[in-house]
Amino acid sequence: MTTCPFGTRRTRRWIPWLSIAIPGIGWLVFGLYPSVATVGYSFTKYSGLPGTALNVCGLCNYRDAFTTMLPDVAGSLKVTIVYVIAVTLLQNGVALGLAVLLKEKRPLYGLYRALIFMPQIFSVAVVGAIFSLLLDPYSGPVAHFLHSAFGITSSLLGSTTLALPLVIVVNVWMFTGYSMLIYIAGLRHIPKEVYEAGALDGAGRWAVFRHISWPLLAPATTVNVFLTAMGSIGEFALILVLTNGNFGTRTLGLSMFTTAFGSNSQLGYGSMLAMLQFFLTLVIGGGLLVVLRRREVSM
Amino acid sequence: MRARIPVLLLCGSLALAATGCTVGGSADSGAGSGSGAKKTLVVAEWTNPSAIEATKKINAIFEKEHPGVTVKLENAPTAAGAWGTLTNSLLSAKSVDVLAQFAPTPAKFPPADTGLKSSGSAALITAGQITDLSGQDFMKSYDPVLQKYGAGYNGGIYGVVAAEYIGHGAVWYKKDLLDKYGVKVPTTYTEFVAALKKFKDAGKTPIFVAGKDGLQGIVYGGAVQQLLMKGQTGADSTAVSDQRAKDFWAGTKSWNDPLYKEAATKYTDVMQYIEPAASGVAQLTAPGVWAAKSDDFPFFLDGSWDGNTIKEANPDLKFGFFVMPATDDAANNRIPVKADLTWMVPTWAPNKDLAMDWLRTFSRPENYKLWLDATGSTSTQPGVTSSTLPWMDWLNEHSDERFVALTDPWIPAGAPPEAAGPDLTKMTPFGKQSVDDALKGAATAYQKSVGKK
């Protein structure tokens, strides 16, 4: 019998299966089971508290969402779509600009990139608390600056016109570093020869960006746009901490969270909202992939 | 053969790790009943720094009286769903003996014919997860009417309502500032508005409020409570509350009725006197900002639970508390008191007998008094006077004018916020909606959410 570092040839055959089995079990327990359970709970009036009755009710939650609760669901959906579009465009625009500025390997550029990426590693609760204090109309520095420099008094996060844009800006501030790194990787992947050819043709900076960098960044753009859109569809934690969904910031994700896990939780109805969010993600995510992939091929 | 042993050991260890087992060692008994002499009693309470400190002191007394028992206090803030998550985790693991919950009140037990299901602690009670405490000796120390209202269900009492607070109509004031301008604590609505005008004319901003977290609702809610109780006795409040829920459900009453219009109109009148950027002020910072500014903001809209926070922010500030008068007949301007923290014992509590002992210790007058003084709660034990904290003077003087706060009508899960009354973030002055539009919107939202429209 031949032996090897991990047993015989016969036992060694099982090592790869064992390696797959462990994360596989983790995925089954912490990934698949909650997903399937959410589908199941969406057909119940379950409170979500362990030991209480499931109260299976079929399609009752879906019926309510499209009849009696439709104005609320439609309102949350509208805010969600505005939020996703704004965050995706702004975050990718800012990240691309920063990537173009900071792609080179120069002194201190590494530090700048690290500083821009840093908010990504903060917890949402910390970011929410910091911005709540910064944007407090009485004790926050932003309000003091606006008042002393321009004589403006604003309730900032308590304003129905400013609350949603401010939450969007905080979201972009938090996650732009990640998108920037993907764009930098994309930019560094573009062969220098292409730029040299452009220079020989007399292309200026804008022409180089428009006709060389931007088309060749298509794969990085696909990844960034897709990840940003998918991340912002489900966003609720930042909004919860900053505005609690008031002043026109109630997204579908926040409605889902407050219904499913609030002080009077109704996990059944909340799960139904999670399913609606899932279908929204499927439609937007699928649509984006199709469009962006086609763009990659055409370029 | 020797080579197979490590592989088998590796496989075995990994499999055990994956199933959450441990190899060679005993798990900590934790909250389990445990067979040894040492036991751990788990008490869970949401984070209110003063209450947590007081509970820790009571835990120390309990541990001293019960050698071998350790009390583990679990806590999490109510903000951002943290408390709900902790509660669910403790309930799933069946690892809690005494659990704090908000008093369910009848509002959380909608009749079966509504088709609505209970939520929160009411769902636990209806599912048989919570112990009926009505036969326990320590329950005799508490006001039976309040206990029945706060935690009663089908003849049983499923918790000890330990705290009561005033939220509706709650107003803090700066004693020195009122004295300086010759303003007395108002007893009628006209007096209150006159006081606000006097301060405004003197160049002050009369009211400070954390509008970002909805504390402006104190004015509207307080007015609704007093107007609904007009001409009723304090003892009628539970019946008034119950009847209102039935009338709303039947569609014979709505948010568009004249009473709610009067309350909303008074709300918009009072809101003329708030600080300009009130809608952006958070509840977290508001007590500190108000306390620090001793020469302005004579009034502050905030619940009675924040007295200690104000005191900590400015120990030199002389401040008091009263309930906003919403009518011009002082006799009608009574105090709506809301049942709050309620201790519950799960039926499966690992240390049920110890849990009852802990509640017995907590309920002893000297310990309960200690807890009241720390939390600023009003007493739910007739034999124990309410907090003697200096800012509680007005409340103690008017203790016979209290009534159990009316609860909201029954509202289905997922209903928009307007279904529970006008959305004050959308209504003037925070939003652009007029009083009429906001009330009409609320009435429609309620009727739609209960399927009547």
mmCIF file of C-alpha atoms in Angstrom, chain A residues 20-247:
data_model
loop_
_atom_site.group_PDB
_atom_site.id
_atom_site.type_symbol
_atom_site.label_atom_id
_atom_site.label_comp_id
_atom_site.label_asym_id
_atom_site.label_seq_id
_atom_site.Cartn_x
_atom_site.Cartn_y
_atom_site.Cartn_z
ATOM 1 C CA ILE A 20 -15.632 21.255 -0.406
ATOM 2 C CA ALA A 21 -17.933 19.733 2.207
ATOM 3 C CA ILE A 22 -16.995 22.118 4.997
ATOM 4 C CA PRO A 23 -17.745 25.398 3.211
ATOM 5 C CA GLY A 24 -20.614 23.585 1.517
ATOM 6 C CA ILE A 25 -22.214 22.826 4.871
ATOM 7 C CA GLY A 26 -21.642 26.447 5.884
ATOM 8 C CA TRP A 27 -23.360 27.624 2.719
ATOM 9 C CA LEU A 28 -26.275 25.241 3.209
ATOM 10 C CA VAL A 29 -26.798 26.357 6.813
ATOM 11 C CA PHE A 30 -26.054 30.077 6.521
ATOM 12 C CA GLY A 31 -26.839 30.721 2.845
ATOM 13 C CA LEU A 32 -29.388 28.402 1.333
ATOM 14 C CA TYR A 33 -31.477 27.688 4.428
ATOM 15 C CA PRO A 34 -32.206 31.363 5.278
ATOM 16 C CA SER A 35 -33.032 32.033 1.619
ATOM 17 C CA VAL A 36 -35.456 29.131 1.388
ATOM 18 C CA ALA A 37 -36.889 30.017 4.806
ATOM 19 C CA THR A 38 -37.513 33.598 3.613
ATOM 20 C CA VAL A 39 -39.534 32.256 0.684
ATOM 21 C CA GLY A 40 -41.517 30.085 3.098
ATOM 22 C CA TYR A 41 -42.056 32.827 5.672
ATOM 23 C CA SER A 42 -43.375 35.160 2.978
ATOM 24 C CA PHE A 43 -46.491 32.954 2.842
ATOM 25 C CA THR A 44 -47.162 33.338 6.582
ATOM 26 C CA LYS A 45 -48.119 35.871 9.208
ATOM 27 C CA TYR A 46 -45.240 34.732 11.424
ATOM 28 C CA SER A 47 -44.170 37.259 14.059
ATOM 29 C CA GLY A 48 -40.562 36.083 13.850
ATOM 30 C CA LEU A 49 -40.298 35.370 17.554
ATOM 31 C CA PRO A 50 -39.089 31.834 18.256
ATOM 32 C CA GLY A 51 -41.809 29.555 19.548
ATOM 33 C CA THR A 52 -44.736 31.537 18.141
ATOM 34 C CA ALA A 53 -47.182 30.224 15.547
ATOM 35 C CA LEU A 54 -46.336 30.352 11.825
ATOM 36 C CA ASN A 55 -49.889 31.339 10.776
ATOM 37 C CA VAL A 56 -49.645 30.158 7.170
ATOM 38 C CA CYS A 57 -51.819 32.389 4.989
ATOM 39 C CA GLY A 58 -50.826 31.601 1.401
ATOM 40 C CA LEU A 59 -50.465 34.674 -0.780
ATOM 41 C CA CYS A 60 -52.006 37.065 1.777
ATOM 42 C CA ASN A 61 -48.874 39.227 2.129
ATOM 43 C CA TYR A 62 -48.428 39.490 -1.649
ATOM 44 C CA ARG A 63 -52.113 40.340 -2.046
ATOM 45 C CA ASP A 64 -51.830 43.074 0.606
ATOM 46 C CA ALA A 65 -48.692 44.498 -1.010
ATOM 47 C CA PHE A 66 -50.478 44.938 -4.336
ATOM 48 C CA THR A 67 -53.805 46.130 -2.919
ATOM 49 C CA THR A 68 -54.168 47.761 0.509
ATOM 50 C CA MET A 69 -50.460 48.483 1.073
ATOM 51 C CA LEU A 70 -49.688 49.410 -2.536
ATOM 52 C CA PRO A 71 -49.165 53.173 -1.939
ATOM 53 C CA ASP A 72 -46.537 52.467 0.720
ATOM 54 C CA VAL A 73 -44.797 49.733 -1.268
ATOM 55 C CA ALA A 74 -44.817 51.885 -4.420
ATOM 56 C CA GLY A 75 -43.436 54.852 -2.453
ATOM 57 C CA SER A 76 -40.567 52.754 -1.060
ATOM 58 C CA LEU A 77 -39.898 51.295 -4.513
ATOM 59 C CA LYS A 78 -39.648 54.769 -6.033
ATOM 60 C CA VAL A 79 -37.174 55.928 -3.352
ATOM 61 C CA THR A 80 -35.149 52.722 -3.855
ATOM 62 C CA ILE A 81 -34.869 53.232 -7.620
ATOM 63 C CA VAL A 82 -33.826 56.889 -7.208
ATOM 64 C CA TYR A 83 -31.292 55.819 -4.575
ATOM 65 C CA VAL A 84 -29.814 53.046 -6.752
ATOM 66 C CA ILE A 85 -29.498 55.250 -9.839
ATOM 67 C CA ALA A 86 -27.975 58.179 -7.919
ATOM 68 C CA VAL A 87 -25.507 56.077 -5.930
ATOM 69 C CA THR A 88 -24.435 54.052 -8.977
ATOM 70 C CA LEU A 89 -23.821 57.090 -11.184
ATOM 71 C CA LEU A 90 -22.205 59.258 -8.519
ATOM 72 C CA GLN A 91 -20.033 56.549 -6.985
ATOM 73 C CA ASN A 92 -18.713 55.370 -10.340
ATOM 74 C CA GLY A 93 -18.148 58.904 -11.576
ATOM 75 C CA VAL A 94 -16.196 59.919 -8.474
ATOM 76 C CA ALA A 95 -14.305 56.625 -8.346
ATOM 77 C CA LEU A 96 -13.287 56.881 -11.994
ATOM 78 C CA GLY A 97 -12.071 60.452 -11.507
ATOM 79 C CA LEU A 98 -10.039 59.467 -8.459
ATOM 80 C CA ALA A 99 -8.652 56.421 -10.254
ATOM 81 C CA VAL A 100 -7.437 58.564 -13.148
ATOM 82 C CA LEU A 101 -5.804 60.964 -10.674
ATOM 83 C CA LEU A 102 -4.233 58.331 -8.432
ATOM 84 C CA LYS A 103 -3.382 55.457 -10.789
ATOM 85 C CA GLU A 104 0.319 56.342 -10.995
ATOM 86 C CA LYS A 105 2.896 54.994 -8.560
ATOM 87 C CA ARG A 106 4.138 58.241 -7.012
ATOM 88 C CA PRO A 107 5.137 59.263 -3.489
ATOM 89 C CA LEU A 108 2.175 59.583 -1.098
ATOM 90 C CA TYR A 109 -0.302 58.252 -3.705
ATOM 91 C CA GLY A 110 -0.474 54.977 -1.799
ATOM 92 C CA LEU A 111 -1.426 56.886 1.334
ATOM 93 C CA TYR A 112 -4.137 58.840 -0.525
ATOM 94 C CA ARG A 113 -5.564 55.621 -1.939
ATOM 95 C CA ALA A 114 -5.556 54.030 1.518
ATOM 96 C CA LEU A 115 -7.300 57.064 3.027
ATOM 97 C CA ILE A 116 -9.986 57.022 0.336
ATOM 98 C CA PHE A 117 -10.486 53.283 0.819
ATOM 99 C CA MET A 118 -10.554 53.522 4.634
ATOM 100 C CA PRO A 119 -14.297 54.324 5.104
ATOM 101 C CA GLN A 120 -15.060 50.958 3.499
ATOM 102 C CA ILE A 121 -13.705 49.162 6.554
ATOM 103 C CA PHE A 122 -15.722 51.225 9.071
ATOM 104 C CA SER A 123 -18.934 49.738 10.340
ATOM 105 C CA VAL A 124 -22.135 51.364 9.141
ATOM 106 C CA ALA A 125 -23.079 52.174 12.748
ATOM 107 C CA VAL A 126 -19.859 54.145 13.220
ATOM 108 C CA VAL A 127 -20.240 55.998 9.915
ATOM 109 C CA GLY A 128 -23.890 56.746 10.736
ATOM 110 C CA ALA A 129 -23.012 58.068 14.184
ATOM 111 C CA ILE A 130 -20.146 60.223 12.823
ATOM 112 C CA PHE A 131 -22.305 61.799 10.111
ATOM 113 C CA SER A 132 -25.250 62.276 12.475
ATOM 114 C CA LEU A 133 -22.948 64.341 14.685
ATOM 115 C CA LEU A 134 -21.324 66.176 11.755
ATOM 116 C CA LEU A 135 -24.713 67.042 10.288
ATOM 117 C CA ASP A 136 -26.442 67.984 13.542
ATOM 118 C CA PRO A 137 -27.949 71.424 12.929
ATOM 119 C CA TYR A 138 -26.969 72.738 16.396
ATOM 120 C CA SER A 139 -23.816 71.017 17.491
ATOM 121 C CA GLY A 140 -22.415 69.885 14.132
ATOM 122 C CA PRO A 141 -19.587 71.646 12.260
ATOM 123 C CA VAL A 142 -21.337 71.503 8.870
ATOM 124 C CA ALA A 143 -24.256 73.604 10.097
ATOM 125 C CA HIS A 144 -21.852 76.050 11.785
ATOM 126 C CA PHE A 145 -19.901 76.432 8.552
ATOM 127 C CA LEU A 146 -23.023 76.935 6.431
ATOM 128 C CA HIS A 147 -24.335 79.510 8.864
ATOM 129 C CA SER A 148 -21.107 81.460 9.323
ATOM 130 C CA ALA A 149 -20.043 81.365 5.661
ATOM 131 C CA PHE A 150 -23.363 81.746 3.865
ATOM 132 C CA GLY A 151 -25.903 82.629 6.567
ATOM 133 C CA ILE A 152 -27.831 79.432 5.749
ATOM 134 C CA THR A 153 -29.778 77.600 8.444
ATOM 135 C CA SER A 154 -30.708 74.064 7.446
ATOM 136 C CA SER A 155 -31.989 71.022 9.272
ATOM 137 C CA LEU A 156 -29.816 68.897 6.904
ATOM 138 C CA LEU A 157 -30.822 65.265 7.605
ATOM 139 C CA GLY A 158 -34.211 66.537 8.797
ATOM 140 C CA SER A 159 -34.997 68.266 5.519
ATOM 141 C CA THR A 160 -37.324 66.554 3.060
ATOM 142 C CA THR A 161 -35.308 67.993 0.156
ATOM 143 C CA LEU A 162 -31.807 67.342 1.525
ATOM 144 C CA ALA A 163 -32.122 64.091 3.484
ATOM 145 C CA LEU A 164 -32.018 61.675 0.525
ATOM 146 C CA PRO A 165 -29.157 63.474 -1.291
ATOM 147 C CA LEU A 166 -27.159 63.566 1.959
ATOM 148 C CA VAL A 167 -27.641 59.851 2.601
ATOM 149 C CA ILE A 168 -26.561 59.197 -1.004
ATOM 150 C CA VAL A 169 -23.422 61.311 -0.484
ATOM 151 C CA VAL A 170 -22.548 59.418 2.723
ATOM 152 C CA ASN A 171 -23.028 56.110 0.916
ATOM 153 C CA VAL A 172 -20.786 57.253 -1.937
ATOM 154 C CA TRP A 173 -18.148 58.524 0.526
ATOM 155 C CA MET A 174 -18.142 55.168 2.255
ATOM 156 C CA PHE A 175 -17.787 52.901 -0.776
ATOM 157 C CA THR A 176 -16.022 54.977 -3.444
ATOM 158 C CA GLY A 177 -12.595 53.673 -2.413
ATOM 159 C CA TYR A 178 -13.536 50.140 -3.378
ATOM 160 C CA SER A 179 -14.745 51.180 -6.839
ATOM 161 C CA MET A 180 -11.649 53.338 -7.254
ATOM 162 C CA LEU A 181 -9.353 50.350 -6.685
ATOM 163 C CA ILE A 182 -11.161 48.319 -9.348
ATOM 164 C CA TYR A 183 -10.851 51.199 -11.822
ATOM 165 C CA ILE A 184 -7.145 51.624 -10.993
ATOM 166 C CA ALA A 185 -6.597 47.921 -11.635
ATOM 167 C CA GLY A 186 -8.422 48.330 -14.953
ATOM 168 C CA LEU A 187 -6.392 51.379 -15.939
ATOM 169 C CA ARG A 188 -3.092 49.695 -15.115
ATOM 170 C CA HIS A 189 -4.127 46.728 -17.251
ATOM 171 C CA ILE A 190 -4.328 48.889 -20.401
ATOM 172 C CA PRO A 191 -1.112 48.369 -22.444
ATOM 173 C CA LYS A 192 1.176 51.407 -22.649
ATOM 174 C CA GLU A 193 1.563 50.839 -26.371
ATOM 175 C CA VAL A 194 -2.025 51.863 -26.951
ATOM 176 C CA TYR A 195 -1.416 55.198 -25.223
ATOM 177 C CA GLU A 196 1.793 55.651 -27.198
ATOM 178 C CA ALA A 197 -0.099 55.056 -30.427
ATOM 179 C CA GLY A 198 -2.648 57.662 -29.358
ATOM 180 C CA ALA A 199 0.114 60.140 -28.590
ATOM 181 C CA LEU A 200 1.608 59.583 -32.027
ATOM 182 C CA ASP A 201 -1.777 60.364 -33.534
ATOM 183 C CA GLY A 202 -1.764 63.669 -31.611
ATOM 184 C CA ALA A 203 -4.552 62.757 -29.177
ATOM 185 C CA GLY A 204 -4.951 65.139 -26.230
ATOM 186 C CA ARG A 205 -5.780 64.083 -22.643
ATOM 187 C CA TRP A 206 -9.538 64.126 -23.175
ATOM 188 C CA ALA A 207 -9.292 62.260 -26.487
ATOM 189 C CA VAL A 208 -7.031 59.650 -24.882
ATOM 190 C CA PHE A 209 -9.499 59.149 -22.054
ATOM 191 C CA ARG A 210 -12.536 59.069 -24.332
ATOM 192 C CA HIS A 211 -11.158 56.844 -27.092
ATOM 193 C CA ILE A 212 -8.676 54.659 -25.199
ATOM 194 C CA SER A 213 -9.148 54.513 -21.418
ATOM 195 C CA TRP A 214 -12.936 54.551 -21.281
ATOM 196 C CA PRO A 215 -13.551 51.807 -23.890
ATOM 197 C CA LEU A 216 -10.809 49.594 -22.472
ATOM 198 C CA LEU A 217 -12.175 50.063 -18.957
ATOM 199 C CA ALA A 218 -15.411 48.330 -19.990
ATOM 200 C CA PRO A 219 -14.790 45.153 -17.908
ATOM 201 C CA ALA A 220 -13.970 47.233 -14.796
ATOM 202 C CA THR A 221 -17.041 49.396 -15.436
ATOM 203 C CA THR A 222 -19.224 46.297 -15.708
ATOM 204 C CA VAL A 223 -17.973 45.010 -12.357
ATOM 205 C CA ASN A 224 -18.262 48.385 -10.624
ATOM 206 C CA VAL A 225 -21.694 49.329 -11.940
ATOM 207 C CA PHE A 226 -23.061 45.883 -11.164
ATOM 208 C CA LEU A 227 -21.629 45.742 -7.630
ATOM 209 C CA THR A 228 -22.669 49.305 -6.780
ATOM 210 C CA ALA A 229 -26.206 48.824 -8.044
ATOM 211 C CA MET A 230 -26.621 45.495 -6.258
ATOM 212 C CA GLY A 231 -25.181 46.879 -3.020
ATOM 213 C CA SER A 232 -27.379 49.956 -3.010
ATOM 214 C CA ILE A 233 -30.617 48.069 -3.780
ATOM 215 C CA GLY A 234 -30.417 46.319 -0.439
ATOM 216 C CA GLU A 235 -29.136 49.280 1.569
ATOM 217 C CA PHE A 236 -30.988 49.895 4.810
ATOM 218 C CA ALA A 237 -28.467 50.098 7.664
ATOM 219 C CA LEU A 238 -27.009 53.476 6.748
ATOM 220 C CA ILE A 239 -30.467 54.968 6.208
ATOM 221 C CA LEU A 240 -31.697 53.482 9.463
ATOM 222 C CA VAL A 241 -28.900 55.133 11.417
ATOM 223 C CA LEU A 242 -28.997 58.474 9.599
ATOM 224 C CA THR A 243 -32.722 59.205 9.169
ATOM 225 C CA ASN A 244 -34.658 56.149 10.319
ATOM 226 C CA GLY A 245 -36.398 56.286 6.943
ATOM 227 C CA ASN A 246 -37.971 59.680 7.617
ATOM 228 C CA PHE A 247 -37.963 62.714 5.335
#
